[in-house]
Amino acid sequence: MAKITKVSPLAPERFPALPAIDGVQFATARAGVRYSGRTDVMLAVLDPGTAVAGVFTRSATRAAPVLDCQRKIGRPANGPAAILVNSGNANAFTGRHGEHSVAVVTGAVAQVTGIAEERVFTASTGVIGEPLPHERIVAKLAEMTSDLSAERLEDAARAIMTTDTFPKGSTAEVEIGGKTVTISGIAKGSGMIAPDMATMLVYIFTDAKAEQAALQETLVRLTDRTFNCITVDSDTSTSDSLLLCATGASGVDVTGDAGFERALEQVMLDLAYQVVRDGEGATKFVEIRVTGAASDADAKVHGLAIANSPLVKTAIAGEDPNWGRVVMAIGKSGAAADRDLLSIRFGEILVAEKGWVSPGYNEEEAATYMKGQDLVIAVDLGLGEGASTVWTCDLTHGYIEINADYRS
């Protein structure tokens, strides 16, 4: 296991107080999936009628649990549902053994809980290419089922961690028709972060009432401007999964409600930020704002090119205001750009414009700005109305240390 020695300097002060969501209960266990004495399995059991929406990695080497979940999303929400997640082993690139493990685990959860196997969703995170010791998980199911509680969302957040240095949680409430709807979510993610769907593992629960199809459409749309706009190291995981579960316990139908969508987006964006702030070895949280592009799509291409550039990221780590590397990233992105129209700012400092360094640029002032933990790099292409914002972190020697011995 990677030797994590301290919590990220960008971590929030504490795990938030997440209110219980009516209609869902949690339990965790130490199954010894990879390490003894570590909480590494979480079980969530959801009331009958819960709508489950999901988005998943589009990697060509998707893990067996991802493929199984994709087959099940969108089916009728007639009965209760369950989510089983393990850390330590990704059950990815494990061939038929991986498929067998998923079948054994989902079947065992169904037997112990009485929930139909078609409503049991699983996920695995950790080392790729090693068979999942599913018998260790199965052995803990009876214990977890008898220990279910609505108050254990923080425990669940800790159980799904791998190289994370802190558990991630977020919550929001919204008043609809005089009634309160609550949303609470947890996430794990630190490295192998360049989502092509959602991010890593994310589980969001709400007591809102919603039809699955409408919930799915909302989730996909909000994912594109939250989780799909973050990157730590440009690597898309084999296991990325995001499930959104609406238990309906509040009785409030949120279909098409703008207030609910804003609250849900707030939770999703907060969790996405936390993943970046826990980027392996990260010391800086960086927002890349791109405006004036030929289209929103082009703006996002430019933003990700800057955010994923090792040269840009190492300059940020070294607190070097090297705007030339930003110019390089724009030029290589493949999206439309004109050297003589673009401008670049570090925070409020105009560093370059019209194809050259800004006449009023002061490098000492920019170097001082780069010493901050939260940075903004703004680029205007001068071509149109397209805009996008992405979030990333710096690239330090800590990233190498963590990943060089990840399997040990």
One Martini backbone bead per residue (centre of mass of N, CA, C, O) as a GRO file, in nm:
protein
  408
    1MET     BB    1   0.099   0.035   0.019
    2ALA     BB    2   0.075   0.342   0.024
    3LYS     BB    3   0.255   0.599   0.201
    4ILE     BB    4   0.053   0.764   0.413
    5THR     BB    5   0.143   1.034   0.639
    6LYS     BB    6  -0.071   1.267   0.552
    7VAL     BB    7  -0.279   1.510   0.527
    8SER     BB    8  -0.392   1.713   0.322
    9PRO     BB    9  -0.346   2.061   0.299
   10LEU     BB   10  -0.650   2.080   0.145
   11ALA     BB   11  -0.819   1.997   0.365
   12PRO     BB   12  -1.066   1.991   0.554
   13GLU     BB   13  -1.114   2.022   0.889
   14ARG     BB   14  -1.382   1.839   0.850
   15PHE     BB   15  -1.628   1.634   0.869
   16PRO     BB   16  -1.936   1.651   0.789
   17ALA     BB   17  -2.263   1.683   0.892
   18LEU     BB   18  -2.464   1.416   0.807
   19PRO     BB   19  -2.767   1.362   0.741
   20ALA     BB   20  -3.007   1.156   0.752
   21ILE     BB   21  -3.166   0.930   0.524
   22ASP     BB   22  -3.457   0.843   0.443
   23GLY     BB   23  -3.427   0.496   0.334
   24VAL     BB   24  -3.124   0.458   0.459
   25GLN     BB   25  -2.860   0.219   0.531
   26PHE     BB   26  -2.556   0.135   0.723
   27ALA     BB   27  -2.247  -0.062   0.682
   28THR     BB   28  -1.944  -0.206   0.823
   29ALA     BB   29  -1.616  -0.372   0.751
   30ARG     BB   30  -1.351  -0.616   0.829
   31ALA     BB   31  -1.229  -0.831   0.565
   32GLY     BB   32  -0.938  -0.841   0.433
   33VAL     BB   33  -0.894  -0.786   0.126
   34ARG     BB   34  -0.575  -0.671   0.187
   35TYR     BB   35  -0.603  -0.568   0.489
   36SER     BB   36  -0.566  -0.587   0.811
   37GLY     BB   37  -0.773  -0.386   1.020
   38ARG     BB   38  -0.954  -0.270   0.781
   39THR     BB   39  -1.194  -0.075   0.661
   40ASP     BB   40  -1.346  -0.232   0.340
   41VAL     BB   41  -1.670  -0.234   0.384
   42MET     BB   42  -1.989  -0.143   0.232
   43LEU     BB   43  -2.342  -0.108   0.326
   44ALA     BB   44  -2.647  -0.041   0.144
   45VAL     BB   45  -2.995   0.010   0.234
   46LEU     BB   46  -3.298   0.038   0.042
   47ASP     BB   47  -3.597   0.121  -0.006
   48PRO     BB   48  -3.871   0.077  -0.150
   49GLY     BB   49  -3.867   0.259  -0.463
   50THR     BB   50  -3.588   0.326  -0.525
   51ALA     BB   51  -3.410   0.540  -0.721
   52VAL     BB   52  -3.150   0.454  -0.969
   53ALA     BB   53  -2.869   0.631  -1.070
   54GLY     BB   54  -2.604   0.624  -1.336
   55VAL     BB   55  -2.245   0.662  -1.379
   56PHE     BB   56  -1.965   0.567  -1.599
   57THR     BB   57  -1.707   0.450  -1.721
   58ARG     BB   58  -1.549   0.450  -2.065
   59SER     BB   59  -1.366   0.240  -2.042
   60ALA     BB   60  -1.231  -0.045  -2.209
   61THR     BB   61  -1.145  -0.157  -1.892
   62ARG     BB   62  -1.379  -0.241  -1.734
   63ALA     BB   63  -1.509  -0.346  -1.460
   64ALA     BB   64  -1.722  -0.583  -1.352
   65PRO     BB   65  -1.907  -0.402  -1.171
   66VAL     BB   66  -1.972  -0.195  -1.389
   67LEU     BB   67  -2.112  -0.379  -1.593
   68ASP     BB   68  -2.335  -0.469  -1.398
   69CYS     BB   69  -2.456  -0.189  -1.338
   70GLN     BB   70  -2.527  -0.109  -1.628
   71ARG     BB   71  -2.743  -0.338  -1.662
   72LYS     BB   72  -2.934  -0.225  -1.411
   73ILE     BB   73  -2.981   0.041  -1.503
   74GLY     BB   74  -3.334   0.132  -1.543
   75ARG     BB   75  -3.485  -0.043  -1.374
   76PRO     BB   76  -3.729  -0.117  -1.188
   77ALA     BB   77  -3.847   0.021  -0.857
   78ASN     BB   78  -4.002  -0.209  -0.671
   79GLY     BB   79  -3.782  -0.254  -0.462
   80PRO     BB   80  -3.529  -0.290  -0.296
   81ALA     BB   81  -3.185  -0.187  -0.226
   82ALA     BB   82  -2.823  -0.232  -0.295
   83ILE     BB   83  -2.485  -0.151  -0.168
   84LEU     BB   84  -2.153  -0.280  -0.252
   85VAL     BB   85  -1.828  -0.197  -0.110
   86ASN     BB   86  -1.479  -0.223  -0.194
   87SER     BB   87  -1.150  -0.216  -0.081
   88GLY     BB   88  -0.810  -0.298  -0.228
   89ASN     BB   89  -0.992  -0.412  -0.482
   90ALA     BB   90  -1.100  -0.374  -0.828
   91ASN     BB   91  -1.187  -0.607  -1.011
   92ALA     BB   92  -0.973  -0.570  -1.253
   93PHE     BB   93  -0.854  -0.758  -1.491
   94THR     BB   94  -1.015  -1.070  -1.418
   95GLY     BB   95  -1.225  -1.173  -1.588
   96ARG     BB   96  -1.411  -1.439  -1.499
   97HIS     BB   97  -1.349  -1.400  -1.202
   98GLY     BB   98  -1.488  -1.125  -1.178
   99GLU     BB   99  -1.773  -1.216  -1.255
  100HIS     BB  100  -1.797  -1.425  -1.031
  101SER     BB  101  -1.767  -1.233  -0.792
  102VAL     BB  102  -2.016  -1.066  -0.848
  103ALA     BB  103  -2.221  -1.299  -0.833
  104VAL     BB  104  -2.159  -1.384  -0.544
  105VAL     BB  105  -2.211  -1.115  -0.399
  106THR     BB  106  -2.498  -1.051  -0.502
  107GLY     BB  107  -2.620  -1.319  -0.407
  108ALA     BB  108  -2.553  -1.284  -0.104
  109VAL     BB  109  -2.704  -1.023  -0.055
  110ALA     BB  110  -2.979  -1.129  -0.138
  111GLN     BB  111  -2.999  -1.356   0.076
  112VAL     BB  112  -2.958  -1.179   0.339
  113THR     BB  113  -3.180  -0.934   0.258
  114GLY     BB  114  -3.406  -1.000   0.020
  115ILE     BB  115  -3.286  -0.884  -0.235
  116ALA     BB  116  -3.281  -0.843  -0.548
  117GLU     BB  117  -3.021  -0.892  -0.759
  118GLU     BB  118  -3.109  -0.657  -0.963
  119ARG     BB  119  -3.072  -0.453  -0.684
  120VAL     BB  120  -2.757  -0.510  -0.682
  121PHE     BB  121  -2.479  -0.298  -0.615
  122THR     BB  122  -2.136  -0.278  -0.721
  123ALA     BB  123  -1.794  -0.209  -0.592
  124SER     BB  124  -1.441  -0.157  -0.677
  125THR     BB  125  -1.125  -0.065  -0.505
  126GLY     BB  126  -0.780  -0.064  -0.631
  127VAL     BB  127  -0.616  -0.313  -0.732
  128ILE     BB  128  -0.508  -0.429  -1.038
  129GLY     BB  129  -0.515  -0.781  -1.140
  130GLU     BB  130  -0.663  -0.911  -0.885
  131PRO     BB  131  -0.826  -1.128  -0.725
  132LEU     BB  132  -1.118  -1.144  -0.556
  133PRO     BB  133  -1.184  -1.211  -0.210
  134HIS     BB  134  -1.510  -1.272  -0.173
  135GLU     BB  135  -1.531  -1.452   0.085
  136ARG     BB  136  -1.466  -1.219   0.287
  137ILE     BB  137  -1.723  -1.059   0.231
  138VAL     BB  138  -1.945  -1.271   0.274
  139ALA     BB  139  -1.865  -1.324   0.581
  140LYS     BB  140  -1.987  -1.012   0.658
  141LEU     BB  141  -2.296  -0.979   0.592
  142ALA     BB  142  -2.450  -1.056   0.848
  143GLU     BB  143  -2.317  -0.846   1.028
  144MET     BB  144  -2.408  -0.595   0.865
  145THR     BB  145  -2.717  -0.640   0.862
  146SER     BB  146  -2.726  -0.617   1.190
  147ASP     BB  147  -2.574  -0.303   1.164
  148LEU     BB  148  -2.778  -0.111   1.064
  149SER     BB  149  -2.760   0.254   0.987
  150ALA     BB  150  -2.839   0.595   0.931
  151GLU     BB  151  -2.558   0.707   1.097
  152ARG     BB  152  -2.309   0.573   0.881
  153LEU     BB  153  -2.177   0.760   0.652
  154GLU     BB  154  -1.887   0.805   0.748
  155ASP     BB  155  -1.803   0.511   0.756
  156ALA     BB  156  -1.848   0.467   0.453
  157ALA     BB  157  -1.636   0.674   0.356
  158ARG     BB  158  -1.392   0.516   0.486
  159ALA     BB  159  -1.427   0.228   0.348
  160ILE     BB  160  -1.360   0.351   0.034
  161MET     BB  161  -1.069   0.397   0.078
  162THR     BB  162  -0.732   0.443  -0.027
  163THR     BB  163  -0.527   0.707  -0.094
  164ASP     BB  164  -0.677   0.861   0.083
  165THR     BB  165  -0.660   1.122   0.349
  166PHE     BB  166  -0.981   1.171   0.330
  167PRO     BB  167  -1.298   1.196   0.384
  168LYS     BB  168  -1.600   1.241   0.176
  169GLY     BB  169  -1.846   1.509   0.219
  170SER     BB  170  -2.200   1.610   0.155
  171THR     BB  171  -2.460   1.873   0.191
  172ALA     BB  172  -2.822   1.942   0.136
  173GLU     BB  173  -3.097   2.179   0.131
  174VAL     BB  174  -3.454   2.196   0.027
  175GLU     BB  175  -3.735   2.389  -0.046
  176ILE     BB  176  -4.056   2.218  -0.126
  177GLY     BB  177  -4.365   2.301  -0.065
  178GLY     BB  178  -4.276   2.324   0.256
  179LYS     BB  179  -4.051   2.106   0.218
  180THR     BB  180  -3.782   1.897   0.302
  181VAL     BB  181  -3.486   1.829   0.118
  182THR     BB  182  -3.232   1.577   0.124
  183ILE     BB  183  -2.867   1.573   0.071
  184SER     BB  184  -2.621   1.302   0.058
  185GLY     BB  185  -2.255   1.257   0.021
  186ILE     BB  186  -1.996   1.040  -0.113
  187ALA     BB  187  -1.629   0.995  -0.159
  188LYS     BB  188  -1.367   0.867  -0.377
  189GLY     BB  189  -1.038   1.013  -0.436
  190SER     BB  190  -0.684   1.084  -0.580
  191GLY     BB  191  -0.621   0.889  -0.815
  192MET     BB  192  -0.694   0.834  -1.126
  193ILE     BB  193  -0.793   1.146  -1.242
  194ALA     BB  194  -1.015   1.148  -1.543
  195PRO     BB  195  -1.309   1.176  -1.609
  196ASP     BB  196  -1.573   0.984  -1.821
  197MET     BB  197  -1.852   1.070  -1.621
  198ALA     BB  198  -1.728   1.098  -1.327
  199THR     BB  199  -1.600   0.959  -1.018
  200MET     BB  200  -1.485   0.708  -0.910
  201LEU     BB  201  -1.652   0.706  -0.601
  202VAL     BB  202  -2.012   0.776  -0.580
  203TYR     BB  203  -2.261   0.861  -0.317
  204ILE     BB  204  -2.606   0.959  -0.347
  205PHE     BB  205  -2.859   1.084  -0.118
  206THR     BB  206  -3.227   1.098  -0.119
  207ASP     BB  207  -3.573   1.185  -0.017
  208ALA     BB  208  -3.664   1.208  -0.286
  209LYS     BB  209  -3.890   1.212  -0.561
  210ALA     BB  210  -3.828   0.993  -0.853
  211GLU     BB  211  -3.781   0.916  -1.163
  212GLN     BB  212  -3.541   0.748  -1.315
  213ALA     BB  213  -3.520   0.899  -1.588
  214ALA     BB  214  -3.499   1.184  -1.467
  215LEU     BB  215  -3.258   1.131  -1.282
  216GLN     BB  216  -3.062   1.050  -1.506
  217GLU     BB  217  -3.065   1.313  -1.669
  218THR     BB  218  -2.964   1.494  -1.442
  219LEU     BB  219  -2.698   1.351  -1.379
  220VAL     BB  220  -2.560   1.377  -1.653
  221ARG     BB  221  -2.568   1.687  -1.672
  222LEU     BB  222  -2.413   1.750  -1.399
  223THR     BB  223  -2.153   1.587  -1.455
  224ASP     BB  224  -2.039   1.766  -1.693
  225ARG     BB  225  -2.001   2.022  -1.460
  226THR     BB  226  -1.820   1.847  -1.256
  227PHE     BB  227  -1.664   1.563  -1.268
  228ASN     BB  228  -1.586   1.627  -1.584
  229CYS     BB  229  -1.392   1.890  -1.455
  230ILE     BB  230  -1.169   1.692  -1.345
  231THR     BB  231  -0.805   1.669  -1.253
  232VAL     BB  232  -0.494   1.508  -1.164
  233ASP     BB  233  -0.348   1.284  -1.409
  234SER     BB  234  -0.526   1.190  -1.679
  235ASP     BB  235  -0.654   0.925  -1.544
  236THR     BB  236  -0.878   0.673  -1.620
  237SER     BB  237  -1.071   0.465  -1.466
  238THR     BB  238  -1.205   0.130  -1.437
  239SER     BB  239  -1.426   0.218  -1.174
  240ASP     BB  240  -1.606   0.444  -1.226
  241SER     BB  241  -1.872   0.554  -0.996
  242LEU     BB  242  -2.222   0.679  -0.996
  243LEU     BB  243  -2.473   0.708  -0.742
  244LEU     BB  244  -2.828   0.790  -0.740
  245CYS     BB  245  -3.056   0.803  -0.455
  246ALA     BB  246  -3.421   0.789  -0.439
  247THR     BB  247  -3.649   0.714  -0.184
  248GLY     BB  248  -3.920   0.910  -0.124
  249ALA     BB  249  -3.975   0.976   0.189
  250SER     BB  250  -4.081   1.283   0.161
  251GLY     BB  251  -4.290   1.305  -0.101
  252VAL     BB  252  -4.112   1.481  -0.296
  253ASP     BB  253  -4.140   1.597  -0.614
  254VAL     BB  254  -3.844   1.684  -0.832
  255THR     BB  255  -3.940   1.709  -1.107
  256GLY     BB  256  -3.799   1.990  -1.256
  257ASP     BB  257  -3.651   2.113  -1.009
  258ALA     BB  258  -3.431   2.372  -0.964
  259GLY     BB  259  -3.357   2.355  -0.661
  260PHE     BB  260  -3.264   2.064  -0.660
  261GLU     BB  261  -3.043   2.089  -0.874
  262ARG     BB  262  -2.870   2.293  -0.720
  263ALA     BB  263  -2.819   2.114  -0.473
  264LEU     BB  264  -2.693   1.877  -0.622
  265GLU     BB  265  -2.462   2.036  -0.754
  266GLN     BB  266  -2.331   2.124  -0.491
  267VAL     BB  267  -2.253   1.840  -0.396
  268MET     BB  268  -2.091   1.751  -0.645
  269LEU     BB  269  -1.882   1.984  -0.644
  270ASP     BB  270  -1.771   1.939  -0.362
  271LEU     BB  271  -1.666   1.652  -0.413
  272ALA     BB  272  -1.482   1.724  -0.648
  273TYR     BB  273  -1.299   1.915  -0.494
  274GLN     BB  274  -1.201   1.705  -0.283
  275VAL     BB  275  -1.053   1.525  -0.479
  276VAL     BB  276  -0.846   1.737  -0.565
  277ARG     BB  277  -0.747   1.805  -0.268
  278ASP     BB  278  -0.656   1.477  -0.270
  279GLY     BB  279  -0.436   1.473  -0.446
  280GLU     BB  280  -0.159   1.320  -0.508
  281GLY     BB  281   0.060   1.544  -0.349
  282ALA     BB  282  -0.099   1.791  -0.301
  283THR     BB  283  -0.072   2.180  -0.265
  284LYS     BB  284  -0.276   2.268  -0.504
  285PHE     BB  285  -0.559   2.458  -0.605
  286VAL     BB  286  -0.695   2.464  -0.947
  287GLU     BB  287  -0.837   2.711  -1.156
  288ILE     BB  288  -0.968   2.688  -1.492
  289ARG     BB  289  -1.039   2.968  -1.701
  290VAL     BB  290  -1.235   2.969  -2.001
  291THR     BB  291  -1.262   3.213  -2.257
  292GLY     BB  292  -1.341   3.303  -2.586
  293ALA     BB  293  -1.434   3.068  -2.737
  294ALA     BB  294  -1.582   2.904  -3.000
  295SER     BB  295  -1.665   2.700  -2.764
  296ASP     BB  296  -1.733   2.508  -2.501
  297ALA     BB  297  -1.573   2.264  -2.597
  298ASP     BB  298  -1.307   2.415  -2.651
  299ALA     BB  299  -1.269   2.523  -2.366
  300LYS     BB  300  -1.235   2.241  -2.235
  301VAL     BB  301  -0.992   2.151  -2.394
  302HIS     BB  302  -0.806   2.373  -2.293
  303GLY     BB  303  -0.837   2.328  -1.988
  304LEU     BB  304  -0.727   2.031  -1.989
  305ALA     BB  305  -0.452   2.090  -2.115
  306ILE     BB  306  -0.357   2.256  -1.875
  307ALA     BB  307  -0.430   2.062  -1.632
  308ASN     BB  308  -0.249   1.807  -1.768
  309SER     BB  309   0.017   1.948  -1.765
  310PRO     BB  310   0.322   1.881  -1.636
  311LEU     BB  311   0.448   2.163  -1.671
  312VAL     BB  312   0.232   2.324  -1.527
  313LYS     BB  313   0.216   2.157  -1.259
  314THR     BB  314   0.519   2.195  -1.177
  315ALA     BB  315   0.519   2.501  -1.170
  316ILE     BB  316   0.311   2.521  -0.945
  317ALA     BB  317   0.475   2.362  -0.736
  318GLY     BB  318   0.723   2.585  -0.776
  319GLU     BB  319   0.598   2.876  -0.793
  320ASP     BB  320   0.586   2.932  -1.116
  321PRO     BB  321   0.506   3.196  -1.351
  322ASN     BB  322   0.475   3.002  -1.632
  323TRP     BB  323   0.306   3.111  -1.905
  324GLY     BB  324   0.434   2.951  -2.141
  325ARG     BB  325   0.294   2.677  -2.066
  326VAL     BB  326   0.011   2.771  -2.131
  327VAL     BB  327   0.058   2.829  -2.425
  328MET     BB  328   0.139   2.544  -2.500
  329ALA     BB  329  -0.130   2.403  -2.421
  330ILE     BB  330  -0.306   2.553  -2.619
  331GLY     BB  331  -0.151   2.474  -2.883
  332LYS     BB  332  -0.195   2.142  -2.834
  333SER     BB  333  -0.512   2.081  -2.805
  334GLY     BB  334  -0.677   2.143  -3.106
  335ALA     BB  335  -0.809   2.396  -3.056
  336ALA     BB  336  -0.904   2.696  -3.114
  337ALA     BB  337  -0.641   2.949  -3.188
  338ASP     BB  338  -0.486   3.283  -3.119
  339ARG     BB  339  -0.206   3.424  -3.027
  340ASP     BB  340  -0.302   3.747  -3.077
  341LEU     BB  341  -0.577   3.714  -2.871
  342LEU     BB  342  -0.467   3.614  -2.617
  343SER     BB  343  -0.513   3.582  -2.256
  344ILE     BB  344  -0.339   3.597  -1.926
  345ARG     BB  345  -0.416   3.495  -1.584
  346PHE     BB  346  -0.310   3.542  -1.240
  347GLY     BB  347  -0.572   3.599  -1.130
  348GLU     BB  348  -0.546   3.955  -1.157
  349ILE     BB  349  -0.291   3.902  -1.333
  350LEU     BB  350  -0.157   4.032  -1.618
  351VAL     BB  351   0.075   3.846  -1.828
  352ALA     BB  352  -0.083   3.814  -2.116
  353GLU     BB  353  -0.097   3.965  -2.458
  354LYS     BB  354  -0.103   3.969  -2.790
  355GLY     BB  355   0.151   3.757  -2.803
  356TRP     BB  356   0.250   3.881  -2.517
  357VAL     BB  357   0.375   4.037  -2.276
  358SER     BB  358   0.273   4.239  -2.048
  359PRO     BB  359   0.369   4.561  -1.984
  360GLY     BB  360   0.270   4.534  -1.656
  361TYR     BB  361   0.440   4.300  -1.578
  362ASN     BB  362   0.511   4.128  -1.255
  363GLU     BB  363   0.689   3.864  -1.145
  364GLU     BB  364   0.692   3.901  -0.840
  365GLU     BB  365   0.388   3.914  -0.806
  366ALA     BB  366   0.330   3.635  -0.930
  367ALA     BB  367   0.505   3.467  -0.733
  368THR     BB  368   0.339   3.539  -0.486
  369TYR     BB  369   0.072   3.417  -0.582
  370MET     BB  370   0.188   3.113  -0.615
  371LYS     BB  371   0.195   3.059  -0.292
  372GLY     BB  372  -0.074   2.975  -0.292
  373GLN     BB  373  -0.334   2.727  -0.261
  374ASP     BB  374  -0.540   2.910  -0.432
  375LEU     BB  375  -0.583   2.903  -0.784
  376VAL     BB  376  -0.596   3.117  -1.087
  377ILE     BB  377  -0.642   3.042  -1.436
  378ALA     BB  378  -0.684   3.276  -1.704
  379VAL     BB  379  -0.843   3.243  -2.031
  380ASP     BB  380  -0.856   3.436  -2.338
  381LEU     BB  381  -0.921   3.386  -2.687
  382GLY     BB  382  -1.098   3.596  -2.870
  383LEU     BB  383  -1.339   3.424  -3.054
  384GLY     BB  384  -1.591   3.406  -2.838
  385GLU     BB  385  -1.842   3.248  -2.604
  386GLY     BB  386  -1.679   3.030  -2.492
  387ALA     BB  387  -1.698   2.820  -2.184
  388SER     BB  388  -1.482   2.699  -1.906
  389THR     BB  389  -1.437   2.491  -1.606
  390VAL     BB  390  -1.153   2.364  -1.430
  391TRP     BB  391  -0.996   2.117  -1.206
  392THR     BB  392  -0.685   2.109  -1.015
  393CYS     BB  393  -0.344   2.015  -0.953
  394ASP     BB  394  -0.048   1.955  -0.860
  395LEU     BB  395   0.296   1.825  -0.927
  396THR     BB  396   0.465   1.610  -0.718
  397HIS     BB  397   0.676   1.397  -0.553
  398GLY     BB  398   0.443   1.260  -0.397
  399TYR     BB  399   0.317   1.112  -0.638
  400ILE     BB  400   0.552   0.920  -0.682
  401GLU     BB  401   0.565   0.787  -0.403
  402ILE     BB  402   0.279   0.666  -0.402
  403ASN     BB  403   0.300   0.506  -0.692
  404ALA     BB  404   0.568   0.337  -0.662
  405ASP     BB  405   0.421   0.164  -0.393
  406TYR     BB  406   0.116   0.069  -0.419
  407ARG     BB  407   0.155  -0.267  -0.416
  408SER     BB  408   0.309  -0.308  -0.126
   0.00000   0.00000   0.00000
